[in-house]
CSV table of C-alpha atoms and ligand atoms in Angstrom, one decimal:
chain,number,residue,atom,x,y,z
A,178,MET,CA,76.1,126.5,378.6
A,179,ASN,CA,74.9,124.8,381.8
A,180,ILE,CA,77.1,122.0,382.9
A,181,LEU,CA,76.7,119.2,385.5
A,182,LEU,CA,80.0,117.9,386.8
A,183,ILE,CA,79.9,114.6,388.7
A,184,GLY,CA,82.5,113.9,391.5
A,185,SER,CA,84.0,115.4,394.7
A,186,GLY,CA,87.8,115.1,394.5
A,187,GLY,CA,90.8,117.1,393.4
A,188,ARG,CA,90.2,116.0,389.9
A,189,GLU,CA,86.8,117.6,389.9
A,190,CYS,CA,88.0,120.7,391.5
A,191,ALA,CA,90.6,121.1,388.7
A,192,PHE,CA,87.8,120.5,386.1
A,193,ALA,CA,85.6,123.1,387.8
A,194,TRP,CA,88.5,125.6,387.9
A,195,LYS,CA,89.3,125.2,384.3
A,196,MET,CA,85.7,125.1,383.0
A,197,SER,CA,84.9,128.2,385.0
A,198,GLN,CA,87.5,130.1,382.9
A,199,SER,CA,85.4,129.5,379.7
A,200,PRO,CA,83.3,132.3,378.4
A,201,LYS,CA,80.9,129.5,377.2
A,202,LEU,CA,80.0,128.5,380.8
A,203,ASP,CA,76.8,130.0,382.2
A,204,LYS,CA,76.1,127.8,385.2
A,205,LEU,CA,78.2,125.0,386.7
A,206,TYR,CA,76.7,122.4,389.1
A,207,ILE,CA,79.0,120.0,390.9
A,208,ALA,CA,77.5,116.8,392.4
A,209,PRO,CA,78.5,116.6,395.3
A,210,GLY,CA,81.7,118.7,395.0
A,211,ASN,CA,83.8,119.9,398.0
A,212,ALA,CA,84.7,123.2,399.7
A,213,GLY,CA,86.9,124.1,396.7
A,214,THR,CA,84.5,123.4,393.9
A,215,GLY,CA,82.0,125.8,395.6
A,216,ALA,CA,84.2,128.7,394.4
A,217,TYR,CA,83.6,127.8,390.8
A,218,GLY,CA,80.0,126.6,390.7
A,219,GLU,CA,77.2,125.4,392.9
A,220,ASN,CA,77.6,122.2,394.8
A,221,VAL,CA,74.5,120.1,394.8
A,222,ALA,CA,73.5,117.0,396.8
A,223,LEU,CA,72.7,114.6,394.0
A,224,ASN,CA,73.6,110.9,394.1
A,225,PRO,CA,75.2,110.0,390.7
A,226,ASN,CA,73.9,106.4,391.1
A,227,ASP,CA,70.3,107.6,391.4
A,228,HIS,CA,69.8,107.8,387.7
A,229,VAL,CA,66.2,109.0,387.9
A,230,ALA,CA,67.3,111.9,390.1
A,231,VAL,CA,70.2,112.8,387.8
A,232,CYS,CA,67.9,112.8,384.7
A,233,GLN,CA,65.3,114.9,386.5
A,234,PHE,CA,68.1,117.4,387.5
A,235,ILE,CA,69.3,117.6,383.9
A,236,VAL,CA,65.7,118.6,382.8
A,237,ASP,CA,65.0,120.9,385.8
A,238,LYS,CA,68.3,122.9,385.5
A,239,LYS,CA,68.4,122.8,381.7
A,240,ILE,CA,71.8,121.1,381.7
A,241,ASP,CA,73.6,121.2,378.3
A,242,MET,CA,76.4,118.8,379.0
A,243,VAL,CA,77.3,116.3,381.8
A,244,VAL,CA,80.9,115.6,382.6
A,245,VAL,CA,81.5,112.5,384.7
A,246,GLY,CA,84.8,112.6,386.8
A,247,PRO,CA,85.1,109.2,388.5
A,248,GLU,CA,84.8,105.7,387.0
A,249,GLU,CA,82.2,104.3,389.4
A,250,PRO,CA,79.1,106.0,388.0
A,251,LEU,CA,80.2,105.1,384.5
A,252,VAL,CA,80.7,101.5,385.3
A,253,LYS,CA,77.3,101.6,386.9
A,254,GLY,CA,75.7,102.9,383.8
A,255,LEU,CA,75.1,106.6,384.3
A,256,GLN,CA,75.8,107.4,380.7
A,257,ASP,CA,73.5,104.7,379.5
A,258,ALA,CA,70.7,105.9,381.8
A,259,ILE,CA,71.0,109.4,380.5
A,260,LYS,CA,70.9,108.2,376.9
A,261,ALA,CA,68.0,105.8,377.6
A,262,ASN,CA,65.7,108.5,379.0
A,263,ALA,CA,63.7,110.3,376.3
A,264,ALA,CA,64.0,113.6,378.1
A,265,THR,CA,67.8,113.5,378.3
A,266,ALA,CA,68.8,111.3,375.4
A,267,ASN,CA,70.3,114.2,373.4
A,268,ILE,CA,72.3,115.7,376.3
A,269,PRO,CA,76.1,115.3,375.5
A,270,VAL,CA,77.9,113.3,378.1
A,271,VAL,CA,81.7,113.2,378.7
A,272,GLY,CA,82.2,109.6,379.9
A,273,PRO,CA,81.6,106.2,378.2
A,274,SER,CA,78.7,103.8,378.3
A,275,ALA,CA,78.9,101.0,380.9
A,276,LYS,CA,80.2,98.7,378.1
A,277,GLY,CA,83.0,101.1,377.3
A,278,ALA,CA,83.7,101.7,381.0
A,279,ALA,CA,84.4,97.9,381.3
A,280,LEU,CA,87.9,98.9,379.9
A,281,GLU,CA,88.5,99.9,383.5
A,282,GLY,CA,85.7,97.9,385.3
A,283,SER,CA,87.0,94.5,384.2
A,284,LYS,CA,90.7,93.7,383.8
A,285,GLU,CA,89.8,90.6,381.8
A,286,PHE,CA,87.7,92.7,379.3
A,287,ALA,CA,90.5,95.2,379.0
A,288,LYS,CA,93.2,92.5,378.4
A,289,ASP,CA,91.0,90.8,375.9
A,290,PHE,CA,90.4,94.1,374.1
A,291,MET,CA,94.2,94.7,374.0
A,292,VAL,CA,95.0,91.3,372.6
A,293,ARG,CA,92.2,91.5,370.0
A,294,HIS,CA,93.4,94.9,368.8
A,295,GLY,CA,97.1,94.1,368.9
A,296,ILE,CA,97.9,96.6,371.7
A,297,PRO,CA,101.2,95.8,373.5
A,298,THR,CA,100.6,94.6,377.1
A,299,ALA,CA,101.9,91.9,379.5
A,300,GLY,CA,100.9,88.3,378.8
A,301,TYR,CA,98.1,87.1,381.1
A,302,LEU,CA,95.7,84.4,382.1
A,303,PRO,CA,92.2,85.0,383.6
A,304,VAL,CA,91.5,82.5,386.4
A,305,THR,CA,88.4,81.5,388.3
A,306,LYS,CA,87.7,78.7,390.8
A,307,ASP,CA,87.0,76.5,387.7
A,308,ASN,CA,90.5,76.7,386.2
A,309,LEU,CA,92.6,77.2,389.4
A,310,ALA,CA,95.0,74.3,388.4
A,311,GLU,CA,95.6,76.0,385.1
A,312,GLY,CA,96.3,79.3,387.0
A,313,GLU,CA,98.8,77.6,389.3
A,314,ALA,CA,100.6,76.0,386.3
A,315,TYR,CA,100.7,79.4,384.6
A,316,LEU,CA,102.3,80.9,387.8
A,317,GLU,CA,104.9,78.1,387.8
A,318,LYS,CA,105.9,79.0,384.2
A,319,LEU,CA,106.4,82.7,385.1
A,320,SER,CA,109.3,84.0,387.2
A,321,ALA,CA,109.1,86.3,390.2
A,322,PRO,CA,107.7,88.9,390.8
A,323,TYR,CA,104.1,87.6,390.3
A,324,VAL,CA,101.3,90.0,389.5
A,325,LEU,CA,97.7,89.1,390.5
A,326,LYS,CA,94.9,91.5,389.7
A,327,ALA,CA,91.3,91.4,390.9
A,328,ASP,CA,89.2,91.6,387.7
A,329,GLY,CA,86.7,94.1,389.0
A,330,LEU,CA,86.9,97.6,390.7
A,331,ALA,CA,88.6,97.2,394.1
A,332,ALA,CA,89.2,100.9,395.1
A,333,GLY,CA,92.8,100.7,393.7
A,334,LYS,CA,93.7,97.9,396.1
A,335,GLY,CA,93.1,94.9,393.8
A,336,VAL,CA,96.6,94.4,392.5
A,337,LEU,CA,99.2,92.3,394.3
A,338,ILE,CA,102.8,91.9,393.4
A,339,LEU,CA,104.4,89.0,395.1
A,340,ASP,CA,108.0,87.9,395.4
A,341,ASN,CA,107.6,84.2,395.8
A,342,LEU,CA,105.6,81.4,394.1
A,343,ALA,CA,104.1,79.8,397.3
A,344,GLU,CA,102.8,83.2,398.4
A,345,ALA,CA,101.4,83.9,394.9
A,346,LYS,CA,99.6,80.6,394.9
A,347,SER,CA,98.1,81.2,398.3
A,348,GLU,CA,97.1,84.7,397.5
A,349,LEU,CA,95.5,83.5,394.3
A,350,ARG,CA,93.3,81.1,396.3
A,351,GLU,CA,92.4,83.8,398.8
A,352,MET,CA,91.5,86.3,396.1
A,353,LEU,CA,89.2,83.7,394.4
A,354,SER,CA,87.6,83.0,397.8
A,355,GLY,CA,86.5,86.6,398.1
A,356,LYS,CA,89.5,88.6,399.4
A,357,PHE,CA,88.2,91.6,397.4
A,358,GLY,CA,84.6,90.4,397.4
A,359,ALA,CA,83.0,89.9,394.0
A,360,ALA,CA,85.8,91.9,392.3
A,361,SER,CA,88.2,89.0,392.7
A,362,ALA,CA,85.9,86.1,391.6
A,363,THR,CA,88.0,86.3,388.5
A,364,VAL,CA,91.7,87.0,388.9
A,365,VAL,CA,94.0,88.1,386.1
A,366,ILE,CA,97.6,86.7,386.4
A,367,GLU,CA,100.0,88.8,384.5
A,368,GLU,CA,103.6,88.7,383.4
A,369,TYR,CA,105.7,91.2,385.3
A,370,MET,CA,106.9,94.2,383.3
A,371,SER,CA,109.9,96.1,384.5
A,372,GLY,CA,110.4,99.7,383.6
A,373,ILE,CA,109.3,103.2,384.6
A,374,GLU,CA,105.7,104.2,384.5
A,375,CYS,CA,103.9,107.2,383.0
A,376,SER,CA,100.3,108.1,382.3
A,377,VAL,CA,99.1,109.3,378.9
A,378,PHE,CA,95.6,110.9,378.6
A,379,VAL,CA,93.5,110.8,375.5
A,380,LEU,CA,90.3,112.6,374.9
A,381,THR,CA,88.2,110.8,372.2
A,382,ASP,CA,84.8,111.2,370.6
A,383,GLY,CA,85.0,107.5,369.6
A,384,LYS,CA,86.4,108.3,366.2
A,385,SER,CA,89.1,110.9,366.5
A,386,TYR,CA,91.3,111.8,369.5
A,387,LYS,CA,93.5,114.4,371.1
A,388,ILE,CA,96.5,113.4,373.1
A,389,LEU,CA,96.6,115.5,376.3
A,390,PRO,CA,99.8,116.2,378.2
A,391,GLU,CA,101.3,113.1,379.8
A,392,ALA,CA,102.1,112.9,383.6
A,393,LYS,CA,103.8,110.8,386.2
A,394,ASP,CA,102.2,110.3,389.6
A,395,TYR,CA,103.6,109.2,392.9
A,396,LYS,CA,101.5,106.5,394.4
A,397,ARG,CA,103.3,105.4,397.6
A,398,ILE,CA,102.8,107.2,400.9
A,399,GLY,CA,106.5,107.4,401.7
A,400,GLU,CA,109.4,109.2,400.2
A,401,GLN,CA,111.5,107.3,397.6
A,402,ASP,CA,108.3,105.4,396.8
A,403,THR,CA,108.1,103.4,400.0
A,404,GLY,CA,105.1,102.2,402.1
A,405,LEU,CA,101.5,101.7,401.2
A,406,ASN,CA,99.8,102.6,398.0
A,407,THR,CA,97.6,105.7,398.0
A,408,GLY,CA,95.4,107.4,395.4
A,409,GLY,CA,98.4,109.5,394.5
A,410,MET,CA,100.7,111.9,396.5
A,411,GLY,CA,101.7,114.2,393.7
A,412,ALA,CA,102.2,114.4,390.0
A,413,VAL,CA,104.4,116.2,387.4
A,414,SER,CA,103.9,117.0,383.7
A,415,PRO,CA,105.6,116.8,381.3
A,416,VAL,CA,107.6,113.6,381.9
A,417,PRO,CA,111.1,113.9,380.5
A,418,PHE,CA,111.5,110.3,379.3
A,419,ALA,CA,108.2,110.6,377.4
A,420,ASN,CA,110.1,112.3,374.5
A,421,GLU,CA,109.0,112.7,370.9
A,422,GLU,CA,110.2,109.3,369.9
A,423,PHE,CA,108.5,107.5,372.9
A,424,MET,CA,105.2,109.5,372.3
A,425,LYS,CA,105.2,108.6,368.6
A,426,LYS,CA,105.3,104.9,369.6
A,427,VAL,CA,102.5,105.5,372.1
A,428,GLU,CA,100.4,107.1,369.5
A,429,ASP,CA,101.1,104.6,366.7
A,430,ARG,CA,101.1,101.4,368.8
A,431,ILE,CA,98.6,102.2,371.5
A,432,VAL,CA,96.4,105.3,371.0
A,433,LYS,CA,95.5,104.6,367.3
A,434,PRO,CA,94.6,100.9,367.8
A,435,THR,CA,92.7,101.8,371.0
A,436,VAL,CA,90.5,104.3,369.3
A,437,ALA,CA,90.1,102.1,366.3
A,438,GLY,CA,89.2,99.2,368.6
A,439,ILE,CA,86.6,101.3,370.4
A,440,GLN,CA,85.1,102.0,367.0
A,441,LYS,CA,85.3,98.4,365.7
A,442,ASP,CA,83.7,97.1,368.9
A,443,ASN,CA,81.0,99.6,368.6
A,444,LEU,CA,81.5,101.0,372.1
A,445,ASP,CA,79.6,104.2,372.8
A,446,TYR,CA,82.7,106.0,374.1
A,447,LYS,CA,83.0,109.8,374.3
A,448,GLY,CA,85.4,110.8,377.0
A,449,PHE,CA,88.8,110.1,378.4
A,450,VAL,CA,91.1,107.1,378.0
A,451,PHE,CA,93.8,107.1,380.7
A,452,LEU,CA,96.6,104.9,379.6
A,453,GLY,CA,98.7,103.6,382.5
A,454,LEU,CA,102.0,102.8,380.6
A,455,MET,CA,105.2,101.0,381.4
A,456,ASN,CA,108.3,102.3,379.5
A,457,CYS,CA,110.0,98.9,378.9
A,458,GLY,CA,113.4,100.0,377.6
A,459,GLY,CA,111.9,102.6,375.3
A,460,ASP,CA,108.9,100.6,374.3
A,461,PRO,CA,105.5,101.5,375.8
A,462,LYS,CA,103.2,98.7,377.1
A,463,VAL,CA,99.8,99.2,378.6
A,464,ILE,CA,99.5,98.3,382.3
A,465,GLU,CA,95.9,99.4,382.5
A,466,TYR,CA,93.2,101.5,381.0
A,467,ASN,CA,91.1,103.9,383.0
A,468,VAL,CA,88.0,105.5,381.6
A,469,ARG,CA,88.5,108.9,383.3
A,470,MET,CA,91.2,111.3,384.1
A,471,GLY,CA,93.7,110.6,386.8
A,472,ASP,CA,93.8,112.1,390.2
A,473,PRO,CA,96.1,113.9,391.0
A,474,GLU,CA,97.3,113.9,387.3
A,475,THR,CA,94.4,116.1,386.3
A,476,GLU,CA,95.8,118.7,388.6
A,477,VAL,CA,98.9,119.0,386.4
A,478,VAL,CA,97.4,118.2,383.0
A,479,LEU,CA,94.6,120.8,382.9
A,480,PRO,CA,96.8,123.7,384.0
A,481,ARG,CA,99.0,123.0,381.0
A,482,ILE,CA,96.1,123.1,378.5
A,483,ASP,CA,95.7,126.6,377.1
A,484,SER,CA,92.6,125.9,375.1
A,485,ASP,CA,89.0,126.3,376.3
A,486,LEU,CA,88.2,123.1,378.1
A,487,VAL,CA,84.4,123.5,377.7
A,488,ASP,CA,84.9,123.7,373.9
A,489,LEU,CA,87.1,120.6,373.9
A,490,LEU,CA,84.8,118.6,376.1
A,491,TYR,CA,81.7,119.6,374.1
A,492,ALA,CA,83.4,118.7,370.9
A,493,ALA,CA,84.3,115.3,372.3
A,494,ALA,CA,80.8,114.7,373.7
A,495,THR,CA,79.1,115.7,370.4
A,496,GLY,CA,81.4,113.7,368.1
A,497,ASN,CA,83.2,116.8,366.7
A,498,LEU,CA,86.6,116.4,368.2
A,499,ALA,CA,88.4,116.4,364.9
A,500,SER,CA,87.7,120.1,364.4
A,501,ALA,CA,88.6,121.2,368.0
A,502,GLU,CA,91.8,122.9,368.9
A,503,LEU,CA,94.1,121.7,371.7
A,504,LYS,CA,96.9,124.1,372.7
A,505,VAL,CA,99.4,122.8,375.3
A,506,SER,CA,101.8,125.0,377.2
A,507,LYS,CA,105.5,124.2,377.3
A,508,ASP,CA,105.5,125.1,381.0
A,509,PHE,CA,106.1,122.5,383.6
A,510,CYS,CA,103.4,121.8,386.1
A,511,CYS,CA,103.6,119.9,389.4
A,512,THR,CA,101.2,119.1,392.2
A,513,VAL,CA,101.9,118.1,395.7
A,514,VAL,CA,99.1,116.4,397.6
A,515,MET,CA,98.6,117.2,401.3
A,516,VAL,CA,97.0,114.3,403.2
A,517,ALA,CA,95.5,113.7,406.6
A,518,GLY,CA,97.7,112.1,409.2
A,519,GLY,CA,97.4,108.3,409.1
A,520,TYR,CA,96.2,108.1,405.5
A,521,PRO,CA,96.0,105.7,403.7
A,522,GLY,CA,95.0,104.0,406.9
A,523,ASP,CA,92.6,105.5,409.4
A,524,TYR,CA,92.6,109.3,409.7
A,525,LYS,CA,90.6,112.1,411.3
A,526,LYS,CA,88.2,114.4,409.6
A,527,GLY,CA,87.0,117.9,410.5
A,528,ASP,CA,90.3,119.7,411.2
A,529,VAL,CA,90.2,123.3,410.3
A,530,ILE,CA,92.6,124.3,407.5
A,531,THR,CA,94.4,127.7,407.7
A,532,GLY,CA,96.7,129.6,405.4
A,533,LEU,CA,94.7,129.1,402.2
A,534,ASP,CA,94.4,132.9,401.9
A,535,LYS,CA,98.2,133.3,401.9
A,536,VAL,CA,98.7,131.2,398.7
A,537,GLU,CA,100.5,133.0,395.9
A,538,GLY,CA,101.6,131.7,392.6
A,539,SER,CA,100.0,128.3,393.0
A,540,THR,CA,96.5,126.9,392.6
A,541,VAL,CA,95.1,124.9,395.5
A,542,PHE,CA,92.7,122.2,394.3
A,543,HIS,CA,90.6,120.9,397.1
A,544,ALA,CA,90.1,117.1,397.4
A,545,GLY,CA,88.8,116.0,400.8
A,546,THR,CA,87.5,119.3,402.2
A,547,LYS,CA,84.1,120.7,403.4
A,548,LEU,CA,82.9,123.8,404.9
A,549,ASN,CA,82.2,123.2,408.6
A,550,ALA,CA,79.2,124.6,410.6
A,551,GLU,CA,81.0,127.9,411.0
A,552,GLY,CA,81.8,128.1,407.3
A,553,LYS,CA,85.5,127.3,407.8
A,554,VAL,CA,87.3,125.0,405.4
A,555,ALA,CA,88.0,121.7,407.2
A,556,THR,CA,89.5,118.3,406.3
A,557,ASN,CA,87.0,115.7,405.0
A,558,GLY,CA,89.0,112.9,403.4
A,559,GLY,CA,92.4,111.3,403.2
A,560,ARG,CA,93.8,113.4,400.4
A,561,VAL,CA,93.0,116.9,401.5
A,562,LEU,CA,94.5,119.4,399.0
A,563,ALA,CA,96.5,119.3,395.8
A,564,VAL,CA,98.8,122.3,395.5
A,565,SER,CA,99.6,122.9,391.8
A,566,SER,CA,102.1,125.3,390.2
A,567,ARG,CA,103.3,126.1,386.8
A,568,GLY,CA,106.9,127.1,386.1
A,569,ALA,CA,109.4,127.4,383.3
A,570,ASN,CA,111.1,124.2,384.6
A,571,LYS,CA,110.5,121.5,387.2
A,572,ASN,CA,112.4,123.0,390.0
A,573,GLU,CA,110.7,126.4,389.6
A,574,ALA,CA,107.2,124.8,389.7
A,575,LEU,CA,108.1,122.5,392.7
A,576,ALA,CA,109.6,125.5,394.7
A,577,LYS,CA,106.3,127.4,394.3
A,578,SER,CA,104.2,124.5,395.6
A,579,TYR,CA,106.4,123.7,398.5
A,580,ALA,CA,106.6,127.4,399.5
A,581,ASN,CA,102.9,127.7,399.6
A,582,ILE,CA,102.5,124.4,401.5
A,583,ALA,CA,104.7,125.8,404.2
A,584,ASN,CA,101.9,128.3,405.0
A,585,ILE,CA,98.9,125.9,404.9
A,586,LYS,CA,98.2,124.2,408.2
A,587,TYR,CA,95.9,121.6,409.8
A,588,ASP,CA,96.4,119.0,412.5
A,589,GLY,CA,98.3,115.9,411.3
A,590,CYS,CA,99.1,117.3,407.8
A,591,TYR,CA,101.6,115.2,405.8
A,592,PHE,CA,103.0,115.5,402.3
A,593,ARG,CA,105.9,114.0,400.4
A,594,ARG,CA,108.9,116.3,399.9
A,595,ASP,CA,110.4,114.4,397.0
A,596,ILE,CA,107.8,114.8,394.3
A,597,GLY,CA,109.6,114.9,390.9
A,598,LYS,CA,113.0,114.2,392.4
A,599,ASP,CA,113.4,110.8,390.7
A,600,LEU,CA,113.2,112.6,387.3
A,601,ASP,CA,116.4,114.5,387.9
A,602,GLN,CA,118.3,111.7,386.2
A,603,TYR,CA,116.6,112.2,382.8
B,228,AMP,P1,96.9,98.7,387.9
B,228,AMP,O1,95.8,98.9,388.9
B,228,AMP,O2,96.6,97.6,386.9
B,228,AMP,O3,97.4,99.9,387.3
B,228,AMP,O4,98.1,98.2,388.8
B,228,AMP,C1,98.6,99.0,389.9
B,228,AMP,C2,100.1,99.1,389.8
B,228,AMP,O5,100.7,97.8,389.9
B,228,AMP,C3,100.6,99.7,388.6
B,228,AMP,O6,100.6,101.1,388.6
B,228,AMP,C4,102.0,99.1,388.5
B,228,AMP,O7,102.9,99.8,389.3
B,228,AMP,C5,101.9,97.7,389.1
B,228,AMP,N1,101.7,96.8,388.0
B,228,AMP,C6,100.5,96.3,387.5
B,228,AMP,N2,100.6,95.4,386.5
B,228,AMP,C7,102.0,95.2,386.4
B,228,AMP,C8,102.8,94.4,385.6
B,228,AMP,N3,102.2,93.5,384.7
B,228,AMP,N4,104.1,94.4,385.8
B,228,AMP,C9,104.7,95.3,386.6
B,228,AMP,N5,103.9,96.1,387.5
B,228,AMP,C10,102.6,96.1,387.3
B,229,LIG,N1,96.5,108.6,390.2
B,229,LIG,C1,96.0,107.3,389.6
B,229,LIG,C2,94.6,107.3,389.3
B,229,LIG,O1,93.9,108.3,389.2
B,229,LIG,O2,94.2,106.2,389.0
């Protein structure tokens, strides 16, 4: 099977690594990929938002399945474009239509979907300039902290959590006046939920589903969850508080109604549903939907899947997931993300990375890397590498990742030393 994988991050490197282990794979193309994905397939300079070029590539290279890593091409209609082109209409795609991708692309759409299908989530009110007074009155009824969310995609920065009412009101006005551009023309005000977060990943063909291993990620740049939000500084799987009882509630109250809702609403949805969940005293509530796998969560979820990923993805993309097999390892997996100095603010690119050849017992997934003019691996993004390890328990897995990180060097390298530590209490 020839596969086209869209994306360039650590998530896509993990997809490429896992798919390359399948005897079903003939040729893997990654568009655009990074220095790591090149080890598992051929990186190609193909713009995922140039739908004509993608369809032509599918025809020229006899692609049998397209796997879309990030949300943006989906929200922009890549799946729809492939399905609308007579030459590619029958090619299975992992990733929903633009309408399905609105579960991530529009917070208002997602909240409306949850309410209509009885899925537990925080109370909310969508606000535009036209009902600002109603929005302010809603804020007055809530108590601190106040949660304001830009409706549209805002590169992970569109959620503000504010401690006082005056600040919340003034931020609401700023957001509606274009603080996040068109993404915040509508703002969703939400009730604050307190609890501990975890992420559950579901693969669906729009009718049936498989629940993949859950994970917890570490979003803040600083240890003990301090400082600015990042794309994710590390992740662990499994999550100890996501025990059988909790996961049963997740399946019954969230996964089943979500998949049934996708079917009832006639969304063309074959791909991943990433549930951002809050564990509110043992009861799961949805914080958000994403229409893709998480990054860096993928780097701990896929290493725990013992089944053939190509088989699973093909079954989902062709509507045959019910008969597919998912085997999950009991092992623990962790990943520690190495970032560029200064990230998530300004950072340098182009620093040569050494020590990758010394890695033993871990898998290094490349995120922001490229081969420089001399063919050496160099930094090319904020999140540079994700060092993943499996172990019989959390500490064994973490020790392997940290031991290998000690040998990997580049100028300005930073990583958190406390990944997974907060889970010792469970
Ligand atoms: P989102 O982009 O919707 O996942 O929000 C980003 C982060 O903000 C989440 O991972 C939570 O940590 C936090 N958050 C979002 N919504 C709420 C809420 N209603 N209550 C508490 N925390 C929230
Ligand atoms: N790590 C969070 C995300 O992928 O959205």
